[in-house]
mmCIF file of N, CA and C in Angstrom:
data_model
loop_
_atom_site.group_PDB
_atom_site.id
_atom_site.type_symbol
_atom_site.label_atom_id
_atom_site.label_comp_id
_atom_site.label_asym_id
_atom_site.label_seq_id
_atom_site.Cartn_x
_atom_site.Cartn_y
_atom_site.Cartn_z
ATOM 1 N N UNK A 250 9.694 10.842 21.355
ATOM 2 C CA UNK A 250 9.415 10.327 20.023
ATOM 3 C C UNK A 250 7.943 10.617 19.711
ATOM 4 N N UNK A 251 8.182 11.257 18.331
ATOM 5 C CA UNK A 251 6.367 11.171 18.071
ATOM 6 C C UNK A 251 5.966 11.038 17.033
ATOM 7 N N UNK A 252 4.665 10.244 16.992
ATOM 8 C CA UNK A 252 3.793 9.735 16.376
ATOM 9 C C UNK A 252 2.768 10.598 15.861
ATOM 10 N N UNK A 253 2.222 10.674 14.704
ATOM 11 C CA UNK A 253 1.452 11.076 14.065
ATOM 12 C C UNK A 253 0.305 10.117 13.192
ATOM 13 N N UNK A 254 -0.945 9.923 13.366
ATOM 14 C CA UNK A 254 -2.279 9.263 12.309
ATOM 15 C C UNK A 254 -2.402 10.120 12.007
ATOM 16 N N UNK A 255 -2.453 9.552 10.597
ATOM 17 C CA UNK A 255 -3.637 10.901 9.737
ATOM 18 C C UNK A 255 -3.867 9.988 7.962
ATOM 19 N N UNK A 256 -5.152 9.957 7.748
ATOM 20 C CA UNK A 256 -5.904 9.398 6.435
ATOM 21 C C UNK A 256 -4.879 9.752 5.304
ATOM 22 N N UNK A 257 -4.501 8.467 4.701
ATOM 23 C CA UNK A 257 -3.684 8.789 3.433
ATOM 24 C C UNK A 257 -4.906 9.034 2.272
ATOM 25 N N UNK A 258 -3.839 9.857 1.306
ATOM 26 C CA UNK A 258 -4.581 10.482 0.096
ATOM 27 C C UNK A 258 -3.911 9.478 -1.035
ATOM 28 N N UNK A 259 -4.299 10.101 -2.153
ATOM 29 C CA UNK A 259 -3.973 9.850 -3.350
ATOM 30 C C UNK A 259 -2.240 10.225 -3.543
ATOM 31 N N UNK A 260 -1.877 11.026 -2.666
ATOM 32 C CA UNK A 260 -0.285 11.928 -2.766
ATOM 33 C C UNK A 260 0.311 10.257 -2.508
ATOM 34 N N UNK A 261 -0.413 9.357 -1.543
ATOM 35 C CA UNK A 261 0.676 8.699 -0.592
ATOM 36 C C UNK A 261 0.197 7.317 -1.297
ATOM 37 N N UNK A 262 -0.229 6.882 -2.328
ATOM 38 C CA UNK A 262 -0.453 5.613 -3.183
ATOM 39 C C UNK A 262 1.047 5.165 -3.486
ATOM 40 N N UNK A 263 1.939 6.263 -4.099
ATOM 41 C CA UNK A 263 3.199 5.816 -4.636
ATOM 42 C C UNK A 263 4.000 5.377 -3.321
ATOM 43 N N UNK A 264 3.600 5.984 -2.171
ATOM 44 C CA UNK A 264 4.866 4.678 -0.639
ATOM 45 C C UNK A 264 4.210 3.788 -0.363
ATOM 46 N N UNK A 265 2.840 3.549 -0.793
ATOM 47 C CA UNK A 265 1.882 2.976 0.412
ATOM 48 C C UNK A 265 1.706 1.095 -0.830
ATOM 49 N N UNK A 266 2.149 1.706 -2.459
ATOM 50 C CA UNK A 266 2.451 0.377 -3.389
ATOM 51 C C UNK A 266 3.749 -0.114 -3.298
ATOM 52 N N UNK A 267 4.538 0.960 -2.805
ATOM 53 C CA UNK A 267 5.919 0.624 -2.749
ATOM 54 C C UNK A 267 5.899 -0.476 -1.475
ATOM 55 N N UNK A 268 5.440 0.103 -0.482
ATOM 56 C CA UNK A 268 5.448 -0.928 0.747
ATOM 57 C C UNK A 268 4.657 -2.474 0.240
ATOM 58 N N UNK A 269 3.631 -2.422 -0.236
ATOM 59 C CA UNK A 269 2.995 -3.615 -0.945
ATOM 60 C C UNK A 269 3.703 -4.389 -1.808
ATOM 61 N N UNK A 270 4.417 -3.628 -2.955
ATOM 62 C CA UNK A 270 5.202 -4.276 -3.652
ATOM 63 C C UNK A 270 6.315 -5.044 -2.984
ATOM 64 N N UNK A 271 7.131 -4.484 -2.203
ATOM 65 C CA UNK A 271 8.057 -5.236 -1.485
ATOM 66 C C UNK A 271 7.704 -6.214 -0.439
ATOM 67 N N UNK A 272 6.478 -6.218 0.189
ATOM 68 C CA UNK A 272 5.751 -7.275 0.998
ATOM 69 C C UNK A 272 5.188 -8.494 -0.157
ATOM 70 N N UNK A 273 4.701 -8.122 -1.347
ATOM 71 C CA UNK A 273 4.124 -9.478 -2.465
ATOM 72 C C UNK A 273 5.488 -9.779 -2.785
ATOM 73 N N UNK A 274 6.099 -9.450 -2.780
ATOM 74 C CA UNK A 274 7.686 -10.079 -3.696
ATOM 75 C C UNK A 274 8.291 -10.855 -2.669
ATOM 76 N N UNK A 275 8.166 -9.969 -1.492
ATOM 77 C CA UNK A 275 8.793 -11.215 -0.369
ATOM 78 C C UNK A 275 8.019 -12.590 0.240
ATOM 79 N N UNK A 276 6.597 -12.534 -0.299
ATOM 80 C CA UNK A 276 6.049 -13.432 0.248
ATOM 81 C C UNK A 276 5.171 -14.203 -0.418
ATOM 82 N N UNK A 277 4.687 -13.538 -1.757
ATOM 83 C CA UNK A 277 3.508 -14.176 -2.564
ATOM 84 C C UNK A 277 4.828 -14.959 -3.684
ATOM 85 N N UNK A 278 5.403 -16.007 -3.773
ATOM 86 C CA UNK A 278 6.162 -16.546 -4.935
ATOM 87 C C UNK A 278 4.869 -17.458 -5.405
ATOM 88 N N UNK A 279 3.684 -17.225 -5.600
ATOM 89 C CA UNK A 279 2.971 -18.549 -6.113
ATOM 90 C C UNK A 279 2.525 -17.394 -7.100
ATOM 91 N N UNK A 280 2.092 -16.335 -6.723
ATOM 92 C CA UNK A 280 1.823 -15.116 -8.010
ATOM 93 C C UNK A 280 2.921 -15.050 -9.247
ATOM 94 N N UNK A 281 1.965 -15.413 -10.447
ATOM 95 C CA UNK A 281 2.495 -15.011 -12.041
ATOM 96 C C UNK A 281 2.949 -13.602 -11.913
ATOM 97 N N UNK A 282 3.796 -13.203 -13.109
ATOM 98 C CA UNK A 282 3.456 -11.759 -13.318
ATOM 99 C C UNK A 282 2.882 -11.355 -13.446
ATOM 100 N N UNK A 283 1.685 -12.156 -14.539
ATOM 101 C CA UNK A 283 0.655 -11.124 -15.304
ATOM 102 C C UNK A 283 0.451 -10.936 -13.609
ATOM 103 N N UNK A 284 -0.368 -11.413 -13.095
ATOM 104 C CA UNK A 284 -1.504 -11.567 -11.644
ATOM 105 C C UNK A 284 -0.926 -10.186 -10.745
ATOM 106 N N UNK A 285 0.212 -10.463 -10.461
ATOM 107 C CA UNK A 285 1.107 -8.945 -9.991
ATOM 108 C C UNK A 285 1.082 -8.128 -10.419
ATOM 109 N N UNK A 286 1.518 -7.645 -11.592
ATOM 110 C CA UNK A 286 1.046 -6.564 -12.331
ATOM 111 C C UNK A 286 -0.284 -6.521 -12.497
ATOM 112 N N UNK A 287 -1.382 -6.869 -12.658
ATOM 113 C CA UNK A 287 -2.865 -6.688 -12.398
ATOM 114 C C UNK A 287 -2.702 -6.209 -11.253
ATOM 115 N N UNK A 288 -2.638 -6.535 -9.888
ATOM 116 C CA UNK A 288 -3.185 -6.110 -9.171
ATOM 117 C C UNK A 288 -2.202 -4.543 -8.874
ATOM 118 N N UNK A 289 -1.265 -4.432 -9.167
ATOM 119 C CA UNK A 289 -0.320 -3.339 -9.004
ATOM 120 C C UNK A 289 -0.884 -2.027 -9.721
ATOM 121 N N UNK A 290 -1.928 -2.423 -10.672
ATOM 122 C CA UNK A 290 -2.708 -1.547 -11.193
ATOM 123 C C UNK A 290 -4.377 -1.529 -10.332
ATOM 124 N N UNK A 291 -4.550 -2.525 -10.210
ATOM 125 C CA UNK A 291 -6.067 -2.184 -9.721
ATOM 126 C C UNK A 291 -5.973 -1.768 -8.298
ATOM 127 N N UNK A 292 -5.013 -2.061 -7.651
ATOM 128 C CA UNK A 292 -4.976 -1.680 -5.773
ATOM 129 C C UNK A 292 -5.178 0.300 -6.455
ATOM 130 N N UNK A 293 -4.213 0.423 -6.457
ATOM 131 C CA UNK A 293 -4.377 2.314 -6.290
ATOM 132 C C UNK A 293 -5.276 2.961 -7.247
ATOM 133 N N UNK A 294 -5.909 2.112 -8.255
ATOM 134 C CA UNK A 294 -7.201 2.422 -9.506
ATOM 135 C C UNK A 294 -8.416 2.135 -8.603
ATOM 136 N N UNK A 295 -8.440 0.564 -8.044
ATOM 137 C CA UNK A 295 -10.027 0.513 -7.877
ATOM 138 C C UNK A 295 -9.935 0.099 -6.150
ATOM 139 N N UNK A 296 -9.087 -0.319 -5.543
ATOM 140 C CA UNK A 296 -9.115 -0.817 -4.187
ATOM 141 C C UNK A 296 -8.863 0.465 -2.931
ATOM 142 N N UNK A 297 -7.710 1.154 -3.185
ATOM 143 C CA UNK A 297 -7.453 1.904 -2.057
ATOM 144 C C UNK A 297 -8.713 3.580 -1.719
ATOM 145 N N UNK A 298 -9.236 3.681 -2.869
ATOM 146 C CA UNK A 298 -10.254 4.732 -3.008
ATOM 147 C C UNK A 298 -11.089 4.429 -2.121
ATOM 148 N N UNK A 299 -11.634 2.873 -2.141
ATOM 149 C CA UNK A 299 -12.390 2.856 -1.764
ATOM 150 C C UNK A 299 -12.202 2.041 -0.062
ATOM 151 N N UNK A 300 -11.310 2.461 0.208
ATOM 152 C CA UNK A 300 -10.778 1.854 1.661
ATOM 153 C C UNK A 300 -10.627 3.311 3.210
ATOM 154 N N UNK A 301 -10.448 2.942 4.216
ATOM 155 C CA UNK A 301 -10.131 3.544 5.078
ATOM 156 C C UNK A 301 -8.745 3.610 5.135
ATOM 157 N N UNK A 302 -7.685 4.179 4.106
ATOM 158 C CA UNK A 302 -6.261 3.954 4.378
ATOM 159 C C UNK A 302 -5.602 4.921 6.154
ATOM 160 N N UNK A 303 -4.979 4.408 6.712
ATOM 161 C CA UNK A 303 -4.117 5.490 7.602
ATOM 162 C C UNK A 303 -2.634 5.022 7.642
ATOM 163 N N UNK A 304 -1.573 6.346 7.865
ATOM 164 C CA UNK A 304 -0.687 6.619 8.098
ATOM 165 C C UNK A 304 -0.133 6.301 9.143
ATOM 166 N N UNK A 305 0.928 5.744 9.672
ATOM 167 C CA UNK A 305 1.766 6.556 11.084
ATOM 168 C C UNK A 305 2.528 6.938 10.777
ATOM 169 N N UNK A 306 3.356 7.817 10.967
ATOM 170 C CA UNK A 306 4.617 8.632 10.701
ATOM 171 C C UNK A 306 5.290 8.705 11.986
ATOM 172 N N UNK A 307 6.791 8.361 12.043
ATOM 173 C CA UNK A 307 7.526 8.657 13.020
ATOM 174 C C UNK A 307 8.883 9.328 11.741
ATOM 175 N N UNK A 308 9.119 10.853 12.926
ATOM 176 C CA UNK A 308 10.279 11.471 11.720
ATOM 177 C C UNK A 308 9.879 11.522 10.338
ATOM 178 N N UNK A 309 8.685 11.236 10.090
ATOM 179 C CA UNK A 309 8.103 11.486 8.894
ATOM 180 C C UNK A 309 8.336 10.716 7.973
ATOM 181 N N UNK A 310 8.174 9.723 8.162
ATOM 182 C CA UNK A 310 8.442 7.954 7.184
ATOM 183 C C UNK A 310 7.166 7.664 7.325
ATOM 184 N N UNK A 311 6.317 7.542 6.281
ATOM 185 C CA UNK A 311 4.840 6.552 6.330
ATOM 186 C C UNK A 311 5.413 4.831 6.749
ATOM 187 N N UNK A 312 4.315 4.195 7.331
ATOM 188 C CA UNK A 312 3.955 3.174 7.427
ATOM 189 C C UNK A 312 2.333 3.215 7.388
ATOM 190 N N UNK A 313 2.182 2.288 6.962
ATOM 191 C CA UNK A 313 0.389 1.862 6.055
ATOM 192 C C UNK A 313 -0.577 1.252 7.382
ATOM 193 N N UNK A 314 -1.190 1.865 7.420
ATOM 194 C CA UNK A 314 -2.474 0.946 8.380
ATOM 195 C C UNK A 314 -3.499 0.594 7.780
ATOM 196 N N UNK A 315 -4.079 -0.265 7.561
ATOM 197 C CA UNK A 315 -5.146 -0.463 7.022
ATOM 198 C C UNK A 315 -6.421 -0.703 8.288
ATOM 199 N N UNK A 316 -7.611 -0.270 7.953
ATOM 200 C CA UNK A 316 -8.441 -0.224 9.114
ATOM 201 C C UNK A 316 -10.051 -1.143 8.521
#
């Protein structure tokens, strides 16, 4: 089995909100909409640019690391 790291880009915002989105929905119920949708815009506008994002890939499925 193998594993791959490697720095997500801008390509990988659309799996890397998808994974977020489905983690706030399963766990944040105290978040409004508006508040969700805000941040669903500012994470991949003003937050992830400016972060160390990484990848793992097994079979070539992202999962998100944050560092």
């Amino acid at each position: 089995m193998t594993h791959h790291i490697r720095p997500a880009g801008t390509g990988d915002y659309p799996a890397i909100m998808e994974i977020w989105e489905s983690a706030v929905k399963a766990t944040h119920d105290f978040l409004t909409e508006e508040d969700f949708n805000y941040f669903k815009e500012a994470i991949p506008r003003d937050y992830l640019p400016n972060l160390e994002v990484y990848l793992i890939t097994k079979m070539m499925k992202p999962k998100v690391l944050l560092q």
